Short mmCIF file of C-alpha atoms in Angstrom, two decimals:
data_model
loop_
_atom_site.label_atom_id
_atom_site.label_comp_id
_atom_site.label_asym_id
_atom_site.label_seq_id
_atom_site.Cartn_x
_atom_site.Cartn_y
_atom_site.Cartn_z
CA UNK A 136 15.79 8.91 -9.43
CA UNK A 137 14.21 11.97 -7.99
CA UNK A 138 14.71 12.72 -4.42
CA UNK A 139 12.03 10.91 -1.89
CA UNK A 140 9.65 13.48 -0.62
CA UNK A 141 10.35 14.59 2.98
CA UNK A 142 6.78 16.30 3.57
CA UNK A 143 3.68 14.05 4.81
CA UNK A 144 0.54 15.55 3.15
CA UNK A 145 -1.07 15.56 6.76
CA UNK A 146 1.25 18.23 7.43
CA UNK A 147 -1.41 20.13 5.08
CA UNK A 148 -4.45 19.86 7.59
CA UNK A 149 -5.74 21.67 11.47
CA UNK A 150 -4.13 20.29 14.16
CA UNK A 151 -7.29 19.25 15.00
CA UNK A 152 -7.34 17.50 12.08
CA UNK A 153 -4.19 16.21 12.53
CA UNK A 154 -4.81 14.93 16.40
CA UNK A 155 -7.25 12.71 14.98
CA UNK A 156 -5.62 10.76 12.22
CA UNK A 157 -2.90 10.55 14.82
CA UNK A 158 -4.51 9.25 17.35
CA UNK A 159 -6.17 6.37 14.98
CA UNK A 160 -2.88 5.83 13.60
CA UNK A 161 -0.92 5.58 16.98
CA UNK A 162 -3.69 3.37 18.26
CA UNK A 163 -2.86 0.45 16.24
CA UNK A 164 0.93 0.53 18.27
CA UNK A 165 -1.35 -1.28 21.01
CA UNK A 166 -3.86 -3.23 19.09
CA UNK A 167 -1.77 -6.26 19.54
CA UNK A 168 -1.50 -5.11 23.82
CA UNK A 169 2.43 -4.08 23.45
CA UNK A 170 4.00 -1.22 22.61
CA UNK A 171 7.25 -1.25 22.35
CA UNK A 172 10.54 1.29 22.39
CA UNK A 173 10.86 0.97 18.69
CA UNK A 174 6.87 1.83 18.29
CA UNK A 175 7.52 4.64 20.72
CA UNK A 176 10.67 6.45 19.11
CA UNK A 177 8.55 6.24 15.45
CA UNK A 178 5.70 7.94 17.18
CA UNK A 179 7.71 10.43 18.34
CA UNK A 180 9.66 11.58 15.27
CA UNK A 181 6.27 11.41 13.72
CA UNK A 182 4.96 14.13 16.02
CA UNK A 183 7.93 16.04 16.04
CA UNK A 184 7.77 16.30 12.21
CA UNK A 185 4.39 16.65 12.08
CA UNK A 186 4.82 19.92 14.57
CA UNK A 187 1.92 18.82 17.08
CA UNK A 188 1.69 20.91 20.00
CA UNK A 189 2.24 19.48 23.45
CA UNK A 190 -1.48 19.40 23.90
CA UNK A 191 -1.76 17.81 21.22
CA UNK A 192 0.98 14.89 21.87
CA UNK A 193 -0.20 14.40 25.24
CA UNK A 194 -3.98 13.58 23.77
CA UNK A 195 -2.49 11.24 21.11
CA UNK A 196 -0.04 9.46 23.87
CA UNK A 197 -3.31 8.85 25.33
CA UNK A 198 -4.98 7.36 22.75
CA UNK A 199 -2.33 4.79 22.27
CA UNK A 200 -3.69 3.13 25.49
CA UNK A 201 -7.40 4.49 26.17
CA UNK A 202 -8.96 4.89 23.08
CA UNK A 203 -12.67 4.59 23.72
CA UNK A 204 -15.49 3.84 21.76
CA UNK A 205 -16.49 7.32 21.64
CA UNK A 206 -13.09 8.82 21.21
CA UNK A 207 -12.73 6.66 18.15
CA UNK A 208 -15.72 7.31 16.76
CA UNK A 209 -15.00 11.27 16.93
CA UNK A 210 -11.71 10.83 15.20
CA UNK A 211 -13.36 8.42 12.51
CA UNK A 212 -15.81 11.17 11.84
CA UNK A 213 -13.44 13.91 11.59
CA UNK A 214 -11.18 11.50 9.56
CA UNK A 215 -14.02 10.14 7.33
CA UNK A 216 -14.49 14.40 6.13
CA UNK A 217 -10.72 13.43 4.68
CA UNK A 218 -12.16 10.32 3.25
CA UNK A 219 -12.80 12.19 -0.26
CA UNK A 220 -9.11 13.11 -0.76
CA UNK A 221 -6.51 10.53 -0.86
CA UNK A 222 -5.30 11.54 2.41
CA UNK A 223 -7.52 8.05 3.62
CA UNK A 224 -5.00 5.36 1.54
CA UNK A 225 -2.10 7.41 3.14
CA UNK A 226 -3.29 6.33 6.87
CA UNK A 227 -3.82 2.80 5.84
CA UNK A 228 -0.34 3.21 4.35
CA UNK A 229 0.69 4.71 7.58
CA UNK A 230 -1.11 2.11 10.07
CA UNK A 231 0.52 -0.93 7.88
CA UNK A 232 4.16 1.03 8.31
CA UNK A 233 3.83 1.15 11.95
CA UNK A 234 2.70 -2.21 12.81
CA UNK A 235 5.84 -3.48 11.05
CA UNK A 236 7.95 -1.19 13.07
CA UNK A 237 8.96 -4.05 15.26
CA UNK A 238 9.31 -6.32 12.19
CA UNK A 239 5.95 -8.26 13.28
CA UNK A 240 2.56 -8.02 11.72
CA UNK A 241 -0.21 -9.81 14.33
CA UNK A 242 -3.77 -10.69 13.65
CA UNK A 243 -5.13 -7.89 15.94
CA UNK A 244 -3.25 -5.26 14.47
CA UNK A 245 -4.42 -6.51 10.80
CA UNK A 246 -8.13 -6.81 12.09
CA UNK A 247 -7.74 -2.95 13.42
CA UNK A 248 -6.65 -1.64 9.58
CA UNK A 249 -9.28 -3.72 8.41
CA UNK A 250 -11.78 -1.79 10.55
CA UNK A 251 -10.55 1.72 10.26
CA UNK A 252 -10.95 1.07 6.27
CA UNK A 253 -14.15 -0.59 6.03
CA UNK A 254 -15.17 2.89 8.07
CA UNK A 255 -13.29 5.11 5.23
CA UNK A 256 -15.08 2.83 2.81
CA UNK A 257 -11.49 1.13 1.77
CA UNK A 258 -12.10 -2.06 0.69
CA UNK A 259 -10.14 -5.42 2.55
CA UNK A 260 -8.80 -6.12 -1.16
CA UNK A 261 -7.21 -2.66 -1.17
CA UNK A 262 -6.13 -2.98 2.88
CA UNK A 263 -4.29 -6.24 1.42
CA UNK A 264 -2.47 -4.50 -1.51
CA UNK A 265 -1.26 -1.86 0.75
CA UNK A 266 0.02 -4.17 3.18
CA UNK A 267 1.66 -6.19 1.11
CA UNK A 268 3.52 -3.76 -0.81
CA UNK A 269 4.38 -2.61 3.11
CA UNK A 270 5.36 -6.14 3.87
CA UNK A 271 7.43 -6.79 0.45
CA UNK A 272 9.86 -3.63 0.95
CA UNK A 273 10.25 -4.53 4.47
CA UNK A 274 12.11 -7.78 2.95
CA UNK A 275 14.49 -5.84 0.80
CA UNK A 276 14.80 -3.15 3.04
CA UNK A 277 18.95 -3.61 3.00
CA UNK A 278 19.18 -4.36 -0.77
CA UNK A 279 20.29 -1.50 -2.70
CA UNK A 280 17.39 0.15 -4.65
CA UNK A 281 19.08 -0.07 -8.30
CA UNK A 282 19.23 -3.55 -8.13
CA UNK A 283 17.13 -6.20 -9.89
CA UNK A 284 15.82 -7.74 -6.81
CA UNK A 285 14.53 -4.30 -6.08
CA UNK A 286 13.30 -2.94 -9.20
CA UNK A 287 10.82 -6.25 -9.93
CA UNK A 288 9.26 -6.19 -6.17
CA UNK A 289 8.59 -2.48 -6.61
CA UNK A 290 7.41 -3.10 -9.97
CA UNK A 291 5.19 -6.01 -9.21
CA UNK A 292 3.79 -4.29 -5.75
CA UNK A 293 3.07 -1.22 -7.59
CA UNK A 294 0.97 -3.12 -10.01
CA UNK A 295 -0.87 -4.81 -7.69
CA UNK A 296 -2.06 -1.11 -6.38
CA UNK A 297 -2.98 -0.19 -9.64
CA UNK A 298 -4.98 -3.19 -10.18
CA UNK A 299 -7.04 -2.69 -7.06
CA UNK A 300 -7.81 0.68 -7.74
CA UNK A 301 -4.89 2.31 -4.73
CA UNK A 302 -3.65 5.49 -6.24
CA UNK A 303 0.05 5.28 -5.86
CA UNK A 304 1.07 8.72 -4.97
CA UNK A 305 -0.81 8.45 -1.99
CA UNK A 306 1.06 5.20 -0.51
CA UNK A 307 4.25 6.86 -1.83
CA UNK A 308 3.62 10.20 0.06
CA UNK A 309 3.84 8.04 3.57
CA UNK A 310 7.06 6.34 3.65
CA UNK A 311 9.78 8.56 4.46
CA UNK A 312 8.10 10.44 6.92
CA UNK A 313 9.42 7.43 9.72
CA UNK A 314 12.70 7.35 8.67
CA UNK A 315 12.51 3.87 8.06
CA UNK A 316 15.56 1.71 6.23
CA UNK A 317 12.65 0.43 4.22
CA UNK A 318 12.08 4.11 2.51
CA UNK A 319 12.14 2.96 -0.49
CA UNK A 320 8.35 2.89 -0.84
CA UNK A 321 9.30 6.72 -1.12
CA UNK A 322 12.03 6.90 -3.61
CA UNK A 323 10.74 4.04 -5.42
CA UNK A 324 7.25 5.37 -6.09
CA UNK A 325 7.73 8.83 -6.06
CA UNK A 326 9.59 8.12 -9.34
CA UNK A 327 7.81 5.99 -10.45
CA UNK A 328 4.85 9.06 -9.85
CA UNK A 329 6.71 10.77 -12.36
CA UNK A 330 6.57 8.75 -14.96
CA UNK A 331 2.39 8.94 -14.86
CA UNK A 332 2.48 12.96 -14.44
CA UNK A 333 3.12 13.39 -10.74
CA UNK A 334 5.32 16.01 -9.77
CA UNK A 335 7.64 16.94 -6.56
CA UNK A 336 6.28 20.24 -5.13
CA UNK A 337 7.92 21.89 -2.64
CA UNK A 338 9.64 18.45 -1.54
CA UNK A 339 6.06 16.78 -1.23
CA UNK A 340 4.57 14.44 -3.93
CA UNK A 341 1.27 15.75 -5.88
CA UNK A 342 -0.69 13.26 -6.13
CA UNK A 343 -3.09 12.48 -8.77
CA UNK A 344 -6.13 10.64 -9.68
CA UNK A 345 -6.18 6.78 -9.03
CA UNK A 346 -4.92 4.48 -12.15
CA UNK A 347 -7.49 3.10 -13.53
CA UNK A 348 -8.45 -0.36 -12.18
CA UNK A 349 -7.09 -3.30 -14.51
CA UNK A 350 -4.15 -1.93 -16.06
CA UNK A 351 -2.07 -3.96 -13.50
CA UNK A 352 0.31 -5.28 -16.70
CA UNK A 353 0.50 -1.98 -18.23
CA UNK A 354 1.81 -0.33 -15.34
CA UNK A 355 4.87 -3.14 -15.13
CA UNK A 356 5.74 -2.06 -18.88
CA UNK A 357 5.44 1.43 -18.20
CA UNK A 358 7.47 1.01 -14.93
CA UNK A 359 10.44 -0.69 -17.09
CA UNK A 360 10.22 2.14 -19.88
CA UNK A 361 10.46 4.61 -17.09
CA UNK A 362 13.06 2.62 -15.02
CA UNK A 363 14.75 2.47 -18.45
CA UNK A 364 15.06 5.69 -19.35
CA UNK A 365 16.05 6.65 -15.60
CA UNK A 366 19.28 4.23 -15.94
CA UNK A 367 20.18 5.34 -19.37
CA UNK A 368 20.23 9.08 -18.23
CA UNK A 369 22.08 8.72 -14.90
CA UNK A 370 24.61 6.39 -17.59
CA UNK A 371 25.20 10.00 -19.59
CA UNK A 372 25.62 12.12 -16.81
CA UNK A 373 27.91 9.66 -15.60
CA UNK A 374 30.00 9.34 -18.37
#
């Protein structure tokens, strides 16, 4: 299995750029009126990979607490420019990591996603798929990722993207980036990525168009040909 990609594609974009999908992102850490130390030392290795100047981290610290209206709005709009590329599934991917942070999904923190992709014209089917792939690895976070167990959740999650339209290099390009137990969103999809002609540049995934909607079951047989072909090759250079 290739190596999980250690590069978030927002690393890509202006800080300007960047200080607004942040602060949406880091927002959702206090949809539910908490913010915990576990929510707080993810937010800061996400800056601190990210690079974001001390300006910068002091406006999206802010946000966390007193994001208004207008403030939202601004980052929506610069965020919604980003809404062509498939930078937009990546935040949803994003928001659903960090509201499991502290192993606990609530209602307000599922309504906020819900918002911030009806406003990037994500549908709530696709919000659900996300999440629930998000949700699933968080379950199997400490069972080893060549096991059984682990193969047919990724397989079946994966599949459910596919079937809702959620191109799955860009919900694979957001997992490692916390540093999260549960990275095997990363590893798991980026090679599965390569079996549909994604490749690793420069540690980051490329990402390419969207499967086409409906081919849910085709992706689980091309997952187990690919997942195949992975064990039988690590078996050679084994032996």
């Amino acid at each position: 299995m290739p190596e999980e990609q250690k590069k978030h594609p927002l690393e890509e974009y202006s800080e300007n750029e960047q200080i607004a999908y942040l602060s949406i992102l880091s927002a959702v850490c206090y949809a539910d009126k908490e913010f915990g130390d576990k929510e707080k030392r993810q937010l800061d290795i996400l800056l601190e990979q990210i690079k974001i100047s001390d300006v910068g981290k002091a406006k999206i610290y802010s946000s966390v607490f007193n994001l208004q209206h207008e403030d939202k709005l601004a980052n929506l709009e610069v965020i919604k420019i980003l809404s062509n590329t498939e930078l937009k599934y990546t935040l949803i991917s994003d928001l659903c990591l960090f509201a499991l942070v502290d192993s606990k999904f609530t209602d307000e923190e599922y309504q906020y996603i819900l918002d911030i992709g009806e406003v990037l014209g994500i549908t709530q089917e696709q919000v659900d798929s996300i999440k629930s792939i998000q949700e699933n690895l968080d379950r199997i976070k400490d069972i080893p990722s060549n096991s059984e167990k682990f193969r047919q959740v990724i397989k079946e999650s994966v599949a459910a993207l596919a079937g809702v339209g959620v191109p799955i290099g860009a919900i694979a390009a957001s997992g490692s980036v916390f540093g999260l137990s549960a990275a095997g969103i990363s590893s798991g999809l980026a090679f599965l990525g390569a079996g549909f002609g994604m490749g690793m540049l420069g540690g980051a995934v490329v990402v390419v168009p969207a499967i086409a909607i409906g081919t849910a079951f085709g992706v689980k047989k091309l997952f187990d040909v690919v997942w195949k072909d992975n064990k039988n090759s690590n078996s050679v250079n084994n032996s």
